[in-house]
CSV table of C-alpha atoms in Angstrom, one decimal:
chain,number,residue,atom,x,y,z
C,28,UNK,CA,0.0,0.0,0.0
C,29,UNK,CA,2.8,2.4,0.9
C,30,UNK,CA,4.8,1.7,-2.1
C,31,UNK,CA,1.9,2.0,-4.4
C,32,UNK,CA,0.9,5.4,-3.1
C,33,UNK,CA,4.5,6.6,-3.2
C,34,UNK,CA,4.6,6.1,-6.8
C,35,UNK,CA,1.0,7.4,-7.6
C,36,UNK,CA,0.9,10.5,-5.4
C,37,UNK,CA,3.9,12.2,-7.4
C,38,UNK,CA,2.1,11.6,-10.6
C,39,UNK,CA,-1.2,13.0,-9.3
C,40,UNK,CA,0.7,15.9,-7.7
C,41,UNK,CA,2.4,16.7,-11.2
C,42,UNK,CA,-0.8,16.5,-13.1
C,43,UNK,CA,-2.5,18.8,-10.5
C,44,UNK,CA,0.5,21.1,-10.8
C,45,UNK,CA,0.0,21.3,-14.6
C,46,UNK,CA,-3.6,22.1,-14.1
C,47,UNK,CA,-2.9,24.9,-11.6
C,48,UNK,CA,-0.3,26.4,-13.9
C,49,UNK,CA,-2.6,26.2,-16.8
C,50,UNK,CA,-5.5,27.9,-14.9
C,51,UNK,CA,-3.8,30.4,-12.8
C,52,UNK,CA,-0.3,31.3,-14.5
C,53,UNK,CA,-0.5,30.9,-18.1
C,54,UNK,CA,-0.6,28.5,-21.1
C,55,UNK,CA,0.0,28.2,-24.9
C,56,UNK,CA,-2.8,29.0,-27.2
C,57,UNK,CA,-3.4,28.3,-30.9
C,58,UNK,CA,-5.4,30.8,-32.7
C,59,UNK,CA,-7.1,30.8,-36.1
C,60,UNK,CA,-9.4,33.2,-38.1
C,61,UNK,CA,-9.0,36.4,-39.9
C,62,UNK,CA,-10.3,38.9,-37.3
C,63,UNK,CA,-6.9,39.8,-36.1
C,64,UNK,CA,-5.1,40.4,-39.4
C,65,UNK,CA,-2.4,41.7,-39.7
C,66,UNK,CA,-1.3,41.2,-36.2
C,67,UNK,CA,-2.3,37.4,-36.1
C,68,UNK,CA,-2.4,35.2,-39.4
C,69,UNK,CA,-5.4,33.1,-40.3
C,70,UNK,CA,-3.8,29.9,-39.1
C,71,UNK,CA,-0.6,28.7,-37.5
C,72,UNK,CA,-0.3,31.1,-34.6
C,73,UNK,CA,0.9,29.9,-31.4
C,74,UNK,CA,0.9,32.4,-28.6
C,75,UNK,CA,1.8,32.4,-24.7
C,76,UNK,CA,-1.1,33.6,-22.8
C,77,UNK,CA,-0.7,34.8,-19.1
C,78,UNK,CA,-3.5,35.1,-16.4
C,79,UNK,CA,-1.8,37.1,-13.9
C,80,UNK,CA,-2.4,40.5,-15.6
C,81,UNK,CA,-6.2,39.6,-15.6
C,82,UNK,CA,-6.3,38.4,-11.8
C,83,UNK,CA,-4.5,41.7,-10.7
C,84,UNK,CA,-6.3,44.0,-12.9
C,85,UNK,CA,-3.4,45.1,-14.9
C,86,UNK,CA,-4.9,44.9,-18.3
C,87,UNK,CA,-4.5,48.1,-20.4
C,88,UNK,CA,-6.2,49.3,-23.8
C,89,UNK,CA,-3.9,48.0,-26.7
C,90,UNK,CA,-3.4,44.5,-25.1
C,91,UNK,CA,-4.4,41.4,-27.0
C,92,UNK,CA,-6.7,39.5,-24.8
C,93,UNK,CA,-8.6,36.0,-24.7
C,94,UNK,CA,-12.1,35.7,-23.4
C,95,UNK,CA,-15.0,33.4,-23.4
C,96,UNK,CA,-17.5,34.5,-26.1
C,97,UNK,CA,-20.7,35.9,-24.8
C,98,UNK,CA,-22.5,34.1,-27.4
C,99,UNK,CA,-21.0,30.8,-27.0
C,100,UNK,CA,-19.5,29.8,-23.5
C,101,UNK,CA,-17.6,26.8,-24.9
C,102,UNK,CA,-15.5,29.1,-27.3
C,103,UNK,CA,-12.5,31.3,-26.3
C,104,UNK,CA,-12.0,34.3,-28.6
C,105,UNK,CA,-9.0,36.5,-29.2
C,106,UNK,CA,-9.4,40.3,-29.6
C,107,UNK,CA,-7.7,43.5,-28.8
C,108,UNK,CA,-8.7,45.4,-25.6
C,109,UNK,CA,-9.8,48.9,-26.7
C,110,UNK,CA,-11.6,50.3,-23.6
C,111,UNK,CA,-11.8,49.7,-19.9
C,112,UNK,CA,-14.8,50.5,-17.7
C,113,UNK,CA,-15.6,54.1,-17.8
C,114,UNK,CA,-13.7,54.7,-21.0
C,115,UNK,CA,-15.2,56.5,-23.9
C,116,UNK,CA,-15.0,54.5,-27.1
C,117,UNK,CA,-15.6,55.8,-30.6
C,118,UNK,CA,-16.0,53.0,-33.2
C,119,UNK,CA,-17.1,52.7,-36.9
C,120,UNK,CA,-20.4,50.8,-36.9
C,121,UNK,CA,-20.4,49.2,-40.2
C,122,UNK,CA,-17.0,49.8,-41.9
C,123,UNK,CA,-18.1,47.9,-45.0
C,124,UNK,CA,-21.2,50.0,-45.8
C,125,UNK,CA,-20.7,53.4,-44.3
C,126,UNK,CA,-18.5,55.7,-42.3
C,127,UNK,CA,-20.9,56.3,-39.5
C,128,UNK,CA,-19.4,56.3,-35.9
C,129,UNK,CA,-20.9,55.7,-32.5
C,130,UNK,CA,-19.6,56.7,-29.3
C,131,UNK,CA,-20.4,54.9,-26.0
C,132,UNK,CA,-19.1,54.7,-22.4
C,133,UNK,CA,-17.9,51.3,-21.4
C,134,UNK,CA,-20.3,50.1,-18.4
C,135,UNK,CA,-19.0,49.3,-15.1
C,136,UNK,CA,-17.2,45.9,-14.8
C,137,UNK,CA,-17.0,45.5,-18.6
C,138,UNK,CA,-14.4,45.9,-21.4
C,139,UNK,CA,-14.6,46.9,-25.0
C,140,UNK,CA,-12.7,44.5,-27.5
C,141,UNK,CA,-12.3,45.0,-31.3
C,142,UNK,CA,-10.5,42.8,-33.9
C,143,UNK,CA,-7.6,44.5,-35.6
C,144,UNK,CA,-9.2,43.5,-39.0
C,145,UNK,CA,-12.4,45.8,-38.7
C,146,UNK,CA,-13.8,44.4,-42.0
C,147,UNK,CA,-14.1,40.8,-40.9
C,148,UNK,CA,-14.5,40.5,-37.2
C,149,UNK,CA,-17.4,39.9,-34.8
C,150,UNK,CA,-16.5,41.9,-31.5
C,151,UNK,CA,-18.0,44.3,-29.1
C,152,UNK,CA,-19.6,46.3,-32.0
C,153,UNK,CA,-21.7,43.1,-32.6
C,154,UNK,CA,-22.2,41.7,-29.0
C,155,UNK,CA,-21.6,44.8,-26.9
C,156,UNK,CA,-19.3,45.3,-24.0
C,157,UNK,CA,-17.9,42.0,-22.5
C,158,UNK,CA,-18.0,41.5,-18.7
C,159,UNK,CA,-14.6,41.4,-17.1
C,160,UNK,CA,-15.4,38.1,-15.7
C,161,UNK,CA,-15.3,36.4,-19.2
C,162,UNK,CA,-11.6,37.6,-19.9
C,163,UNK,CA,-9.3,34.6,-19.5
C,164,UNK,CA,-5.9,36.0,-20.1
C,165,UNK,CA,-3.5,38.2,-22.1
C,166,UNK,CA,-1.3,37.3,-24.9
C,167,UNK,CA,2.3,38.5,-24.4
C,168,UNK,CA,4.6,36.3,-26.7
C,169,UNK,CA,4.2,34.8,-30.0
C,170,UNK,CA,6.0,31.4,-30.4
C,171,UNK,CA,5.0,30.7,-34.0
C,172,UNK,CA,5.2,31.7,-36.8
C,173,UNK,CA,9.0,32.2,-36.5
C,174,UNK,CA,9.2,35.4,-38.3
C,175,UNK,CA,6.7,36.9,-35.6
C,176,UNK,CA,8.6,35.5,-32.7
C,177,UNK,CA,8.5,38.0,-29.8
C,178,UNK,CA,6.0,40.3,-28.2
C,179,UNK,CA,2.9,41.1,-30.2
C,180,UNK,CA,2.6,44.2,-32.5
C,181,UNK,CA,0.6,47.1,-31.2
C,182,UNK,CA,-2.7,48.1,-32.8
C,183,UNK,CA,-2.3,49.0,-36.5
C,184,UNK,CA,-3.2,52.6,-37.1
L,28,UNK,CA,20.8,18.0,10.5
L,29,UNK,CA,17.3,16.9,11.2
L,30,UNK,CA,15.3,20.2,11.1
L,31,UNK,CA,15.8,21.4,7.6
L,32,UNK,CA,14.8,18.1,6.0
L,33,UNK,CA,11.8,17.9,8.4
L,34,UNK,CA,10.7,21.4,7.4
L,35,UNK,CA,11.2,20.5,3.7
L,36,UNK,CA,9.1,17.5,4.0
L,37,UNK,CA,6.3,19.3,5.7
L,38,UNK,CA,6.4,22.0,3.1
L,39,UNK,CA,6.5,19.3,0.3
L,40,UNK,CA,3.3,17.7,1.9
L,41,UNK,CA,1.5,21.0,2.4
L,42,UNK,CA,2.2,21.9,-1.3
L,43,UNK,CA,1.0,18.5,-2.5
L,44,UNK,CA,-2.2,18.7,-0.4
L,45,UNK,CA,-2.7,22.4,-1.5
L,46,UNK,CA,-2.3,21.7,-5.3
L,47,UNK,CA,-4.4,18.7,-5.3
L,48,UNK,CA,-7.3,20.2,-3.4
L,49,UNK,CA,-7.2,23.3,-5.5
L,50,UNK,CA,-7.6,21.0,-8.6
L,51,UNK,CA,-10.4,19.1,-7.1
L,52,UNK,CA,-12.3,22.2,-6.0
L,53,UNK,CA,-11.9,23.7,-9.5
L,54,UNK,CA,-12.9,20.7,-11.5
L,55,UNK,CA,-15.2,18.7,-9.3
L,56,UNK,CA,-16.9,20.4,-6.5
L,57,UNK,CA,-16.5,22.8,-3.7
L,58,UNK,CA,-18.3,24.1,-0.6
L,59,UNK,CA,-19.5,27.6,-0.7
L,60,UNK,CA,-21.4,29.8,2.1
L,61,UNK,CA,-24.5,31.5,1.1
L,62,UNK,CA,-24.7,35.2,2.0
L,63,UNK,CA,-27.8,37.2,2.0
L,64,UNK,CA,-31.6,36.3,1.7
L,65,UNK,CA,-32.1,36.6,-1.9
L,66,UNK,CA,-32.7,32.8,-2.1
L,67,UNK,CA,-35.0,32.5,0.8
L,68,UNK,CA,-36.5,30.1,1.8
L,69,UNK,CA,-34.4,27.7,-0.2
L,70,UNK,CA,-31.1,29.0,1.5
L,71,UNK,CA,-30.9,31.1,4.5
L,72,UNK,CA,-34.6,31.2,5.6
L,73,UNK,CA,-34.0,33.2,8.6
L,74,UNK,CA,-31.7,36.2,8.4
L,75,UNK,CA,-29.8,36.7,11.7
L,76,UNK,CA,-27.6,39.7,11.3
L,77,UNK,CA,-25.8,39.2,14.6
L,78,UNK,CA,-24.3,35.5,13.8
L,79,UNK,CA,-24.1,35.9,10.1
L,80,UNK,CA,-21.2,33.9,9.2
L,81,UNK,CA,-22.0,30.9,11.6
L,82,UNK,CA,-25.5,30.5,10.7
L,83,UNK,CA,-25.1,31.0,6.9
L,84,UNK,CA,-26.0,27.8,4.7
L,85,UNK,CA,-23.1,25.9,3.3
L,86,UNK,CA,-23.9,24.5,-0.1
L,87,UNK,CA,-22.0,21.9,-2.5
L,88,UNK,CA,-21.4,23.4,-5.8
L,89,UNK,CA,-20.5,21.0,-8.6
L,90,UNK,CA,-18.1,21.9,-11.5
L,91,UNK,CA,-18.7,19.1,-13.9
L,92,UNK,CA,-21.5,21.0,-15.6
L,93,UNK,CA,-18.9,23.5,-17.0
L,94,UNK,CA,-17.5,21.0,-19.5
L,95,UNK,CA,-20.6,21.5,-21.6
L,96,UNK,CA,-22.5,24.4,-20.1
L,97,UNK,CA,-25.8,22.6,-20.6
L,98,UNK,CA,-28.1,23.8,-17.8
L,99,UNK,CA,-31.8,23.2,-17.2
L,100,UNK,CA,-34.6,25.5,-16.2
L,101,UNK,CA,-34.8,25.6,-12.3
L,102,UNK,CA,-31.1,24.9,-11.8
L,103,UNK,CA,-29.4,27.0,-9.0
L,104,UNK,CA,-26.1,28.4,-10.4
L,105,UNK,CA,-23.1,30.3,-8.8
L,106,UNK,CA,-21.9,33.0,-11.3
L,107,UNK,CA,-19.7,36.1,-11.5
L,108,UNK,CA,-21.5,39.3,-11.2
L,109,UNK,CA,-21.6,40.9,-14.7
L,110,UNK,CA,-21.0,44.4,-12.9
L,111,UNK,CA,-18.1,43.2,-10.5
L,112,UNK,CA,-16.1,40.2,-11.6
L,113,UNK,CA,-14.9,39.7,-8.0
L,114,UNK,CA,-18.5,38.9,-6.6
L,115,UNK,CA,-20.2,35.9,-6.9
L,116,UNK,CA,-24.0,35.3,-6.8
L,117,UNK,CA,-26.2,32.4,-6.3
L,118,UNK,CA,-29.4,32.4,-8.2
L,119,UNK,CA,-31.9,30.1,-10.0
L,120,UNK,CA,-31.9,29.9,-13.7
L,121,UNK,CA,-35.5,31.0,-15.1
L,122,UNK,CA,-34.7,31.2,-18.8
L,123,UNK,CA,-32.3,29.7,-21.2
L,124,UNK,CA,-31.1,30.8,-24.6
L,125,UNK,CA,-33.9,31.5,-27.0
L,126,UNK,CA,-36.6,31.6,-24.3
L,127,UNK,CA,-38.9,34.7,-23.8
L,128,UNK,CA,-39.1,35.8,-20.1
L,129,UNK,CA,-41.9,38.1,-18.9
L,130,UNK,CA,-40.9,40.9,-16.5
L,131,UNK,CA,-43.2,43.5,-15.1
L,132,UNK,CA,-42.6,46.0,-17.9
L,133,UNK,CA,-42.0,43.9,-21.1
L,134,UNK,CA,-41.0,40.5,-22.4
L,135,UNK,CA,-37.4,39.9,-23.0
L,136,UNK,CA,-35.9,37.5,-25.4
L,137,UNK,CA,-32.7,35.6,-24.1
L,138,UNK,CA,-30.0,35.8,-26.6
L,139,UNK,CA,-27.7,32.9,-27.5
L,140,UNK,CA,-25.1,32.0,-24.8
L,141,UNK,CA,-27.0,33.9,-22.0
L,142,UNK,CA,-29.5,32.8,-19.2
L,143,UNK,CA,-31.9,34.7,-17.0
L,144,UNK,CA,-31.5,34.2,-13.3
L,145,UNK,CA,-33.8,35.2,-10.4
L,146,UNK,CA,-33.6,34.7,-6.8
L,147,UNK,CA,-36.3,32.7,-5.0
L,148,UNK,CA,-37.1,35.6,-2.7
L,149,UNK,CA,-38.2,38.2,-5.6
L,150,UNK,CA,-38.7,41.1,-3.0
L,151,UNK,CA,-35.1,41.3,-2.2
L,152,UNK,CA,-33.0,39.8,-4.9
L,153,UNK,CA,-30.6,41.7,-7.3
L,154,UNK,CA,-30.9,39.5,-10.4
L,155,UNK,CA,-31.5,39.6,-14.2
L,156,UNK,CA,-34.4,42.0,-13.6
L,157,UNK,CA,-31.7,44.6,-12.8
L,158,UNK,CA,-28.6,43.6,-14.7
L,159,UNK,CA,-30.2,41.7,-17.6
L,160,UNK,CA,-29.4,38.4,-19.1
L,161,UNK,CA,-26.1,36.8,-17.8
L,162,UNK,CA,-23.5,35.3,-20.2
L,163,UNK,CA,-23.3,31.7,-19.5
L,164,UNK,CA,-19.5,32.0,-19.6
L,165,UNK,CA,-19.6,33.6,-16.2
L,166,UNK,CA,-21.4,30.6,-14.5
L,167,UNK,CA,-18.9,28.8,-12.1
L,168,UNK,CA,-20.8,26.0,-10.9
L,169,UNK,CA,-24.3,24.3,-10.1
L,170,UNK,CA,-25.6,23.9,-6.5
L,171,UNK,CA,-26.5,20.3,-5.8
L,172,UNK,CA,-26.9,20.0,-2.0
L,173,UNK,CA,-27.2,21.8,1.3
L,174,UNK,CA,-24.6,20.6,3.7
L,175,UNK,CA,-25.0,23.1,6.6
L,176,UNK,CA,-27.0,23.5,8.9
L,177,UNK,CA,-27.3,19.7,9.7
L,178,UNK,CA,-31.2,20.0,10.3
L,179,UNK,CA,-31.5,21.2,6.6
L,180,UNK,CA,-29.2,18.9,4.9
L,181,UNK,CA,-30.8,18.0,1.6
L,182,UNK,CA,-30.4,18.0,-2.2
L,183,UNK,CA,-31.3,21.3,-4.0
L,184,UNK,CA,-34.3,20.4,-6.3
L,185,UNK,CA,-35.2,22.1,-9.7
L,186,UNK,CA,-38.1,24.7,-9.4
L,187,UNK,CA,-39.9,26.1,-12.5
L,188,UNK,CA,-42.7,28.6,-12.9
L,189,UNK,CA,-44.3,27.7,-16.2
L,190,UNK,CA,-46.5,30.7,-16.3
L,191,UNK,CA,-43.7,33.3,-17.0
L,192,UNK,CA,-41.4,31.7,-19.4
L,193,UNK,CA,-42.2,30.6,-22.9
L,194,UNK,CA,-39.4,28.2,-24.3
L,195,UNK,CA,-38.0,28.8,-27.7
């Protein structure tokens, strides 16, 4: 009994440690989709995500964040943080059809996110401000593709 | 000679226990105190402001439902407040995505990925009637049993009110 447990417990401890690191410190994420062009390509991006900034409230506009989609809780979405609570955000409502802009104040406890590729993205302009509780983490390093290795580019002008 | 290795062993054991219990409480179930009277009489039927933390109900929250986010009408859930991510609330699911829910003023359509929650004690409950439908991604678990006080240990049943909700 003692021998069996002395072999199993380190394995269980190792797996639990992996889970705790994944859930509370950070993890690698594979992204796909055109909504963050040119910062992230359509496929083949592997990013490092950290969860410490979300827990300590150190997110700033301009960060690339991951959050659970308000329309599908099983999907994690990657967009750029544009406004924190209380910020005034001006955005183009429908870039493909008109130049009409709208200005809103981000409600308490929420954040405003937008994709870098405003012509092909579903973001806060579609589903509204996102509650901060849905934010999972912040992307801080690109692993792949090799030419983008390093920290992420700031928002394109 | 003896003391550093004894301390190291104790530290290792504490670390092991801590990491394993954190994983179990995140992935399987945890025990949570219920604050406030918004779910009377299901939880905290008597509010006693003097001995608040001793006489509060303690409930068992299961996390296995978070693998596919499939809830039923009448489930009691724990979720992060949409206005303040550090607060957690316990309320009952009254509407699921696609339902139409009737409030005093109008009828609300629950969008995809959201749910409508209300406390059992409608007179003193801050719920979806104030902050609107709650995204399902904010749900942190489902309440299955009351564990404290001992005279009210029981499982938490689903309670639905058919007259206010029309399913999709």
